Amino acid sequence: MLITNKFAVRVYYEDTDAGGIVYYANYLKFFERARTEWLRQLGIHQSFFLAQQRAFVVTNVAMENLASAKLDDLLEIHSSIAQIKRASLLFEQQLVNQQQVLLCRASIKVASINLATGKPCAIPTPILGALPSVS
Amino acid sequence: MLITNKFAVRVYYEDTDAGGIVYYANYLKFFERARTEWLRQLGIHQSFFLAQQRAFVVTNVAMENLASAKLDDLLEIHSSIAQIKRASLLFEQQLVNQQQVLLCRASIKVASINLATGKPCAIPTPILGALPSVS
Amino acid sequence: MLITNKFAVRVYYEDTDAGGIVYYANYLKFFERARTEWLRQLGIHQSFFLAQQRAFVVTNVAMENLASAKLDDLLEIHSSIAQIKRASLLFEQQLVNQQQVLLCRASIKVASINLATGKPCAIPTPILGALPSVS
Amino acid sequence: MLITNKFAVRVYYEDTDAGGIVYYANYLKFFERARTEWLRQLGIHQSFFLAQQRAFVVTNVAMENLASAKLDDLLEIHSSIAQIKRASLLFEQQLVNQQQVLLCRASIKVASINLATGKPCAIPTPILGALPSVS
């Protein structure tokens, strides 16, 4: 069973492009905000790990854009963790608008790395302990 | 007397740069989010005017950066309207962090324009009527 | 045989984040710059089609991030078109740094849409005619 | 006499917003690219100073936006250094489009800071020596 989280994002001019829609790469920023706030709810502050030169970096993205978000839209992101490994997490995330239209879905793998070396490292124990178990 | 508004912004990785601080031009995005939500509270949805090819554009910025915001900071923006003219508004905005340190202050003038022509046009009456009076 | 194109991108502070590396979603902007300039070399100016309410939008991304780009890096993007369909193009793109280290590879599908309706439409004939044939 | 530098910037979808024009805060990114490449021409690589926890940060901006840039525009930035102080530089920058229309002008003050402390520090001697003299 997947543990899920919901997070709201408002669309501003900064997010849109001349096509009159949200610039698609910005969906990835929205997804990251949702992951970050979910971790914060679990007691995990990424700045704490950054100070130790450790961070999560996105290593794999598979995203499908089905429809477009527009200025002033109030979007909702549904996130779940599909896989927890020693040094990586796999998130499944969906973006829907206020009419519950699915705009985008993405599988995003984040790896725990040591920023000084750029190498993968085990997810810090306090984070692993705080994560919901995935079964 | 100035009418003021408060708006909160969280700092994410997307907002920061390699100096370990928020990339300063992003403060202008934060200020715009605050202005937008303030207008929304007053019943003004900018997408409604965009559909009529009318928009507010920033014509003048005077900003002073005093200290840096960092990852995970929860910032607060204090906004006021210093001047209301036929085709422009002058906002005074300040950005403070969770320790109440003033990070940035800016005077931002936005003009009402017709996007089809690029020319200034009177601020739409529903917007003028909704704005707090400045005296 | 794939037709390929090369395009150079310099990394500025705006592209980086507090991890000291390029914020990964910005790779997608770099890839789009490369596709845009390739099309321009073929005589295709996207603003011409935008004026007719037609645009390419990214519908699918599969990206793998292998290593990080840093401030001041001079990156090179190698692009090829793997598939040309009536209303979509599939690009394969790679990002390498000045030491020829492969940082990122992505498959990016762009669809031709009518911005007024949001629906797919045939790629405009002048564009199809200008594209290299893929065999 | 001011020493001046020219730098070209192409406008991509990523730079625009739903108003069909370049999002104004992105002009500040364009100006920074121009300053960075000018310094690079003078032999100054900012990543070298970043590795020593030193960086230039923008402390003051006065910008005036006169007209809008659009998708595919090829812009030119004219930069000059108006003032060189012990710990800061004042740049005057202008943005013109391919029809030589002045779109934006800005005075941008950058200060040399120690990123570890956030405090101003003298501009590194190799940089001061490389800068054109302003008289």
XYZ file of C-alpha atoms in Angstrom:
540
model
C 0.000 0.000 0.000
C 1.285 3.383 -0.908
C 1.452 6.202 1.570
C 0.348 9.370 -0.110
C 0.612 13.060 0.428
C -1.211 16.050 -1.041
C 0.228 19.490 -1.710
C -1.262 22.579 -3.361
C 0.503 24.869 -5.833
C -0.776 28.113 -7.303
C 0.270 29.093 -10.844
C 1.811 32.567 -11.230
C 3.066 34.471 -14.276
C 6.596 33.288 -13.478
C 5.474 29.695 -14.172
C 3.902 30.305 -17.569
C 5.311 30.779 -21.055
C 4.296 32.526 -24.266
C 2.103 29.560 -25.208
C -0.196 30.747 -22.432
C 0.425 27.613 -20.377
C 2.762 26.510 -17.612
C 6.255 25.829 -18.938
C 6.489 22.072 -18.547
C 9.870 21.932 -16.799
C 8.287 23.918 -13.985
C 6.107 20.905 -13.165
C 9.318 19.322 -11.900
C 9.787 22.249 -9.534
C 6.223 21.814 -8.287
C 6.842 18.104 -7.706
C 9.985 18.895 -5.745
C 8.159 21.413 -3.555
C 5.643 18.663 -2.754
C 8.364 16.138 -1.872
C 10.154 18.731 0.250
C 7.069 19.676 2.244
C 6.170 16.015 2.730
C 9.619 15.357 4.162
C 9.254 18.472 6.332
C 5.981 17.115 7.719
C 7.930 13.980 8.622
C 10.422 16.132 10.501
C 13.106 16.186 7.820
C 14.662 19.526 6.935
C 16.893 19.291 3.894
C 18.988 22.287 4.925
C 20.196 20.215 7.888
C 21.655 17.615 5.528
C 22.928 20.217 3.086
C 25.038 21.633 5.938
C 26.651 18.178 6.092
C 27.260 18.181 2.348
C 24.572 15.594 1.782
C 21.602 16.012 -0.506
C 18.998 14.203 -2.531
C 19.500 14.622 -6.254
C 17.102 13.537 -8.958
C 18.686 10.776 -11.027
C 15.749 9.580 -13.134
C 12.577 11.188 -14.409
C 9.834 9.616 -16.482
C 7.109 12.182 -17.000
C 4.014 12.311 -19.139
C 2.219 15.592 -19.774
C -1.431 15.109 -20.575
C -2.917 18.579 -20.377
C -1.783 22.087 -19.571
C -1.996 24.192 -16.460
C -2.813 27.880 -16.830
C -2.326 31.146 -14.972
C -4.173 31.293 -11.618
C -4.821 27.543 -11.585
C -4.741 25.996 -8.139
C -3.037 22.665 -8.670
C -2.805 19.693 -6.385
C 0.039 17.223 -6.292
C -0.502 13.676 -5.112
C 2.741 11.988 -4.136
C 3.602 8.518 -3.027
C 6.788 6.615 -2.333
C 6.934 3.467 -4.442
C 10.337 2.201 -3.401
C 12.819 2.807 -0.606
C 16.365 1.597 -1.161
C 19.552 2.115 0.824
C 20.578 5.175 -1.168
C 17.515 6.138 -3.194
C 13.781 6.765 -3.106
C 11.304 6.361 -5.935
C 8.387 8.798 -5.914
C 5.239 8.558 -8.009
C 3.631 11.963 -8.422
C 0.550 13.298 -10.143
C -0.557 16.837 -10.845
C -4.261 17.638 -11.120
C -6.024 20.943 -11.570
C -9.058 22.347 -9.732
C -11.383 20.436 -12.096
C -9.588 17.225 -11.109
C -8.127 16.872 -14.602
C -4.875 14.919 -14.519
C -2.259 17.183 -16.107
C 0.959 15.294 -15.522
C 2.272 12.143 -13.915
C 5.876 11.370 -13.164
C 8.115 8.740 -11.627
C 11.032 10.474 -9.986
C 13.993 8.691 -8.477
C 16.081 10.655 -6.004
C 19.456 9.452 -4.802
C 21.253 10.391 -1.625
C 24.656 11.764 -2.500
C 27.697 13.260 -0.858
C 28.030 16.671 -2.502
C 31.774 16.821 -1.833
C 32.398 13.695 -3.914
C 29.270 13.468 -6.037
C 29.019 9.803 -5.010
C 25.913 8.003 -3.721
C 25.742 7.506 0.018
C 23.276 5.796 2.308
C 20.186 7.818 3.112
C 20.818 9.324 6.561
C 19.297 7.150 9.292
C 17.036 9.917 10.684
C 15.451 10.235 7.263
C 14.999 6.503 6.739
C 13.441 6.227 10.162
C 10.992 9.022 9.447
C 9.824 7.669 6.108
C 6.583 5.756 6.005
C 7.225 2.078 5.371
C 6.367 0.905 1.883
C 5.038 -2.609 1.575
C -1.840 55.665 5.654
C -0.612 52.607 3.856
C -2.713 49.506 3.559
C -0.514 46.504 3.981
C -0.617 42.840 3.235
C 1.456 39.884 4.438
C 2.361 36.797 2.453
C 4.583 33.822 3.277
C 7.082 32.165 0.932
C 9.121 29.037 1.564
C 12.587 28.732 -0.007
C 13.213 25.576 -2.068
C 16.298 24.306 -3.900
C 14.881 25.814 -7.108
C 15.252 29.285 -5.567
C 18.876 28.978 -4.484
C 22.182 29.203 -6.322
C 25.683 27.844 -5.932
C 26.528 30.604 -3.461
C 24.253 28.735 -1.048
C 21.745 31.583 -0.988
C 18.575 32.566 -2.812
C 19.337 33.876 -6.300
C 18.441 37.535 -5.937
C 16.265 37.862 -9.048
C 13.966 35.291 -7.466
C 13.051 37.854 -4.799
C 11.186 39.631 -7.583
C 9.172 36.472 -8.209
C 8.364 36.265 -4.507
C 7.229 39.885 -4.499
C 4.991 39.225 -7.495
C 3.406 36.210 -5.819
C 2.589 38.464 -2.872
C 1.044 41.156 -5.077
C -0.954 38.538 -6.973
C -2.382 36.930 -3.850
C -3.208 40.305 -2.391
C -5.159 41.189 -5.523
C -6.824 37.782 -5.380
C -7.950 38.499 -1.812
C -9.506 41.672 -3.157
C -11.396 39.610 -5.723
C -9.106 40.294 -8.665
C -7.992 37.351 -10.790
C -5.334 38.325 -13.281
C -6.224 35.508 -15.671
C -9.568 37.259 -16.239
C -7.774 40.348 -17.549
C -5.189 38.305 -19.441
C -8.088 36.779 -21.408
C -8.898 40.356 -22.465
C -5.294 40.981 -23.473
C -4.736 43.255 -20.510
C -2.037 42.780 -17.919
C 0.051 44.518 -15.320
C 3.696 44.723 -16.274
C 6.537 45.872 -14.065
C 7.992 49.084 -15.428
C 10.286 50.181 -12.604
C 12.171 48.402 -9.870
C 14.348 49.888 -7.162
C 15.554 47.090 -4.918
C 18.074 46.890 -2.140
C 19.361 43.530 -0.930
C 20.565 43.656 2.648
C 21.005 40.016 3.604
C 20.521 36.603 2.056
C 17.755 34.061 2.315
C 18.711 30.403 2.541
C 17.245 26.972 1.790
C 14.208 26.115 3.955
C 13.775 29.696 5.142
C 10.178 30.722 5.673
C 10.037 34.279 4.429
C 7.386 36.892 4.892
C 6.596 39.661 2.476
C 5.047 42.903 3.657
C 3.452 44.821 0.811
C 1.794 48.177 0.592
C 0.463 50.355 -2.183
C 2.105 53.771 -2.088
C 0.471 55.298 -5.133
C -2.524 54.613 -7.359
C -2.598 56.332 -10.721
C -4.891 55.947 -13.714
C -2.653 53.375 -15.398
C -0.145 52.342 -12.751
C 0.331 51.222 -9.168
C 3.368 51.707 -6.984
C 4.052 48.947 -4.481
C 6.484 49.074 -1.573
C 7.550 45.598 -0.525
C 9.818 44.137 2.111
C 11.108 40.631 2.596
C 11.963 39.409 6.087
C 13.059 36.013 7.295
C 11.825 33.977 10.266
C 14.210 35.875 12.576
C 12.586 39.118 11.402
C 15.786 40.163 9.618
C 15.032 42.486 6.721
C 16.549 40.859 3.634
C 15.300 43.031 0.832
C 13.149 46.064 0.172
C 11.830 47.162 -3.180
C 9.687 49.810 -4.820
C 7.927 48.237 -7.761
C 5.819 50.130 -10.233
C 3.388 48.128 -12.318
C 1.596 49.558 -15.325
C -1.631 48.404 -16.866
C -1.019 47.632 -20.523
C -2.841 46.330 -23.543
C -0.819 43.269 -24.550
C -1.947 43.512 -28.179
C -0.385 46.962 -28.557
C 2.084 47.083 -25.701
C 0.615 50.486 -24.788
C -0.475 51.662 -21.340
C -4.206 51.575 -20.685
C -6.358 52.596 -17.751
C -6.462 50.103 -14.925
C -9.753 48.205 -15.393
C -12.502 49.735 -13.273
C -13.234 46.528 -11.293
C -9.617 46.516 -10.161
C -9.550 50.203 -9.234
C -12.744 49.758 -7.279
C -11.374 46.823 -5.354
C -8.099 48.488 -4.385
C -7.801 49.975 -0.932
C -7.731 53.728 -1.101
C -4.361 55.305 -0.465
C -4.333 58.618 1.294
C 20.876 6.768 -39.391
C 20.383 9.624 -37.014
C 20.933 13.195 -38.003
C 22.641 14.998 -35.177
C 23.188 18.526 -34.038
C 25.554 20.090 -31.507
C 24.867 23.109 -29.326
C 26.904 24.750 -26.564
C 25.557 26.042 -23.243
C 27.436 27.949 -20.558
C 26.445 27.473 -16.902
C 25.692 30.660 -14.961
C 24.737 31.260 -11.327
C 21.072 31.343 -12.380
C 21.339 27.666 -13.397
C 22.835 26.366 -10.164
C 21.406 25.549 -6.749
C 22.599 25.439 -3.163
C 24.040 21.960 -3.728
C 26.692 23.727 -5.802
C 25.504 22.023 -8.992
C 23.122 22.792 -11.842
C 19.501 22.376 -10.764
C 18.474 19.315 -12.751
C 15.235 20.688 -14.215
C 17.359 23.319 -15.949
C 18.873 20.579 -18.122
C 15.460 20.462 -19.787
C 15.754 24.160 -20.601
C 19.193 23.547 -22.092
C 17.818 20.712 -24.207
C 15.027 22.937 -25.469
C 17.468 25.696 -26.411
C 19.361 23.114 -28.466
C 16.203 21.891 -30.223
C 15.140 25.478 -30.911
C 18.451 26.496 -32.426
C 18.546 23.325 -34.522
C 15.118 24.139 -35.917
C 16.265 27.718 -36.513
C 19.225 26.425 -38.522
C 16.700 24.525 -40.623
C 14.826 27.773 -41.225
C 12.098 27.232 -38.657
C 11.259 30.096 -36.305
C 8.873 29.033 -33.588
C 7.538 32.554 -33.082
C 6.062 32.313 -36.595
C 3.956 29.327 -35.536
C 3.165 30.805 -32.134
C 1.555 33.743 -33.963
C -0.778 31.154 -35.524
C -1.558 29.641 -32.132
C 0.486 26.560 -32.915
C 3.357 25.273 -30.824
C 5.380 22.239 -29.939
C 4.803 21.073 -26.392
C 6.763 18.411 -24.549
C 4.510 15.446 -23.826
C 7.003 12.838 -22.619
C 10.374 12.983 -20.932
C 12.608 10.110 -19.916
C 15.797 11.508 -18.445
C 18.730 9.997 -16.643
C 21.154 12.193 -14.710
C 24.587 10.623 -14.401
C 26.781 13.432 -13.134
C 26.480 17.098 -12.251
C 27.315 20.244 -14.145
C 28.893 23.120 -12.232
C 29.220 26.891 -12.438
C 31.215 28.087 -15.473
C 31.041 24.690 -17.198
C 30.805 24.873 -20.958
C 28.391 22.110 -21.850
C 27.636 20.561 -25.193
C 24.328 19.070 -26.214
C 24.146 16.379 -28.859
C 20.666 16.051 -30.305
C 19.128 13.688 -32.802
C 15.631 13.040 -34.078
C 14.708 9.408 -33.568
C 11.165 9.499 -34.875
C 9.022 11.806 -36.990
C 5.274 11.284 -36.837
C 2.382 13.288 -38.230
C 1.941 15.314 -35.045
C 5.043 14.598 -32.959
C 8.818 14.357 -32.960
C 11.005 12.223 -30.736
C 14.367 13.719 -29.820
C 17.277 11.903 -28.216
C 19.579 14.335 -26.432
C 22.785 14.064 -24.453
C 24.589 16.607 -22.325
C 28.358 16.377 -21.930
C 30.786 18.681 -20.160
C 34.129 20.046 -21.346
C 35.870 16.839 -20.180
C 33.469 14.860 -22.374
C 31.789 13.346 -19.323
C 28.205 12.379 -20.091
C 26.048 14.222 -17.536
C 22.541 13.531 -18.731
C 20.650 11.769 -21.480
C 17.014 12.220 -22.323
C 14.334 11.091 -24.735
C 11.954 13.968 -25.290
C 8.760 13.736 -27.289
C 7.274 16.985 -28.532
C 3.789 17.203 -29.971
C 2.411 19.803 -32.311
C -0.656 21.363 -30.741
C -3.204 24.046 -31.413
C -2.867 26.367 -28.429
C -6.452 27.603 -28.747
C -7.864 24.111 -28.241
C -4.973 22.289 -26.597
C -5.469 19.501 -29.149
C -2.768 17.823 -31.260
C -2.514 19.006 -34.835
C -0.371 17.975 -37.771
C 3.127 19.412 -37.725
C 2.998 22.380 -40.124
C 4.158 21.365 -43.622
C 7.025 23.883 -43.770
C 8.473 22.306 -40.644
C 8.066 18.736 -41.833
C 9.697 19.654 -45.121
C 12.661 21.232 -43.389
C 13.337 18.344 -41.029
C 16.081 15.918 -41.925
C 14.632 12.568 -42.959
C 15.066 9.836 -40.388
C 15.604 6.357 -41.740
C 35.053 57.481 -20.124
C 33.125 54.277 -19.794
C 34.513 51.004 -20.995
C 31.736 49.044 -22.589
C 31.010 45.478 -23.540
C 28.407 43.891 -25.816
C 26.760 40.511 -25.332
C 24.001 38.764 -27.284
C 21.087 36.828 -25.779
C 18.451 34.807 -27.603
C 14.933 34.614 -26.161
C 13.532 31.091 -25.667
C 10.159 29.838 -24.420
C 11.687 29.439 -20.940
C 12.174 33.231 -20.783
C 8.633 34.219 -21.704
C 5.354 34.330 -19.792
C 1.659 34.066 -20.566
C 1.578 37.742 -21.537
C 3.515 36.673 -24.636
C 6.572 38.652 -23.558
C 9.777 38.018 -21.649
C 9.136 37.797 -17.904
C 10.819 40.944 -16.656
C 12.861 39.397 -13.850
C 14.636 37.355 -16.519
C 16.216 40.552 -17.822
C 18.277 40.475 -14.639
C 19.518 37.008 -15.570
C 20.450 38.284 -19.023
C 22.344 41.196 -17.490
C 24.227 38.825 -15.212
C 25.213 36.590 -18.120
C 26.639 39.664 -19.825
C 28.610 40.702 -16.740
C 29.895 37.159 -16.293
C 31.102 36.818 -19.874
C 32.715 40.230 -19.730
C 34.639 39.204 -16.632
C 35.540 35.931 -18.355
C 36.973 37.875 -21.294
C 39.102 39.727 -18.762
C 40.373 36.395 -17.476
C 38.130 36.185 -14.433
C 36.308 32.914 -13.767
C 33.803 33.251 -10.954
C 33.933 29.542 -10.100
C 37.550 30.097 -8.999
C 36.391 32.605 -6.375
C 33.349 30.559 -5.437
C 35.741 27.734 -4.491
C 37.247 30.213 -2.006
C 33.811 31.093 -0.635
C 33.901 34.487 -2.269
C 31.319 35.804 -4.670
C 29.785 38.922 -6.122
C 26.221 39.464 -4.999
C 23.822 42.052 -6.328
C 23.027 44.565 -3.606
C 21.171 47.252 -5.541
C 19.082 47.321 -8.682
C 17.418 50.273 -10.352
C 15.759 49.099 -13.520
C 13.391 50.687 -15.986
C 11.473 48.568 -18.478
C 10.510 50.511 -21.565
C 9.346 47.866 -24.019
C 8.992 44.110 -24.147
C 11.157 41.404 -25.641
C 9.448 38.506 -27.404
C 10.090 34.882 -28.298
C 12.983 34.417 -30.775
C 14.244 37.967 -30.296
C 17.988 38.322 -30.499
C 18.830 40.847 -27.827
C 22.010 42.753 -27.217
C 23.256 43.940 -23.868
C 25.524 46.945 -23.578
C 27.357 47.022 -20.272
C 29.689 49.490 -18.683
C 31.321 49.887 -15.307
C 30.463 53.238 -13.810
C 32.231 52.892 -10.483
C 34.878 50.662 -8.954
C 35.163 50.662 -5.184
C 37.151 48.507 -2.792
C 34.345 46.019 -2.295
C 31.812 46.812 -4.997
C 31.281 47.527 -8.671
C 28.524 49.567 -10.270
C 27.386 48.413 -13.695
C 25.193 50.332 -16.111
C 23.461 47.998 -18.532
C 21.065 48.369 -21.414
C 19.078 45.816 -23.335
C 18.160 46.466 -26.962
C 16.407 44.272 -29.480
C 17.336 43.535 -33.106
C 15.533 46.737 -34.220
C 17.750 48.690 -31.808
C 14.768 49.509 -29.584
C 15.858 50.096 -26.015
C 13.875 47.640 -23.885
C 15.420 48.032 -20.483
C 18.131 49.915 -18.661
C 19.499 49.125 -15.249
C 22.058 50.236 -12.718
C 23.291 47.194 -10.861
C 25.635 47.292 -7.915
C 27.475 44.107 -7.060
C 29.365 43.655 -3.829
C 32.195 41.263 -3.108
C 31.248 39.111 -0.148
C 32.582 36.257 1.883
C 29.899 33.584 1.546
C 30.859 31.953 4.846
C 30.081 35.114 6.797
C 27.845 37.013 4.393
C 30.049 40.065 5.027
C 31.547 42.368 2.385
C 35.203 41.789 1.568
C 37.664 43.504 -0.719
C 37.372 42.552 -4.368
C 40.136 39.987 -4.960
C 43.269 41.648 -6.327
C 43.382 39.575 -9.542
C 39.912 40.838 -10.376
C 40.663 44.471 -9.575
C 43.788 44.272 -11.690
C 41.909 42.847 -14.640
C 39.130 45.428 -14.600
C 39.332 48.301 -17.035
C 40.086 51.530 -15.252
C 37.162 53.885 -14.957
C 37.973 57.545 -15.154
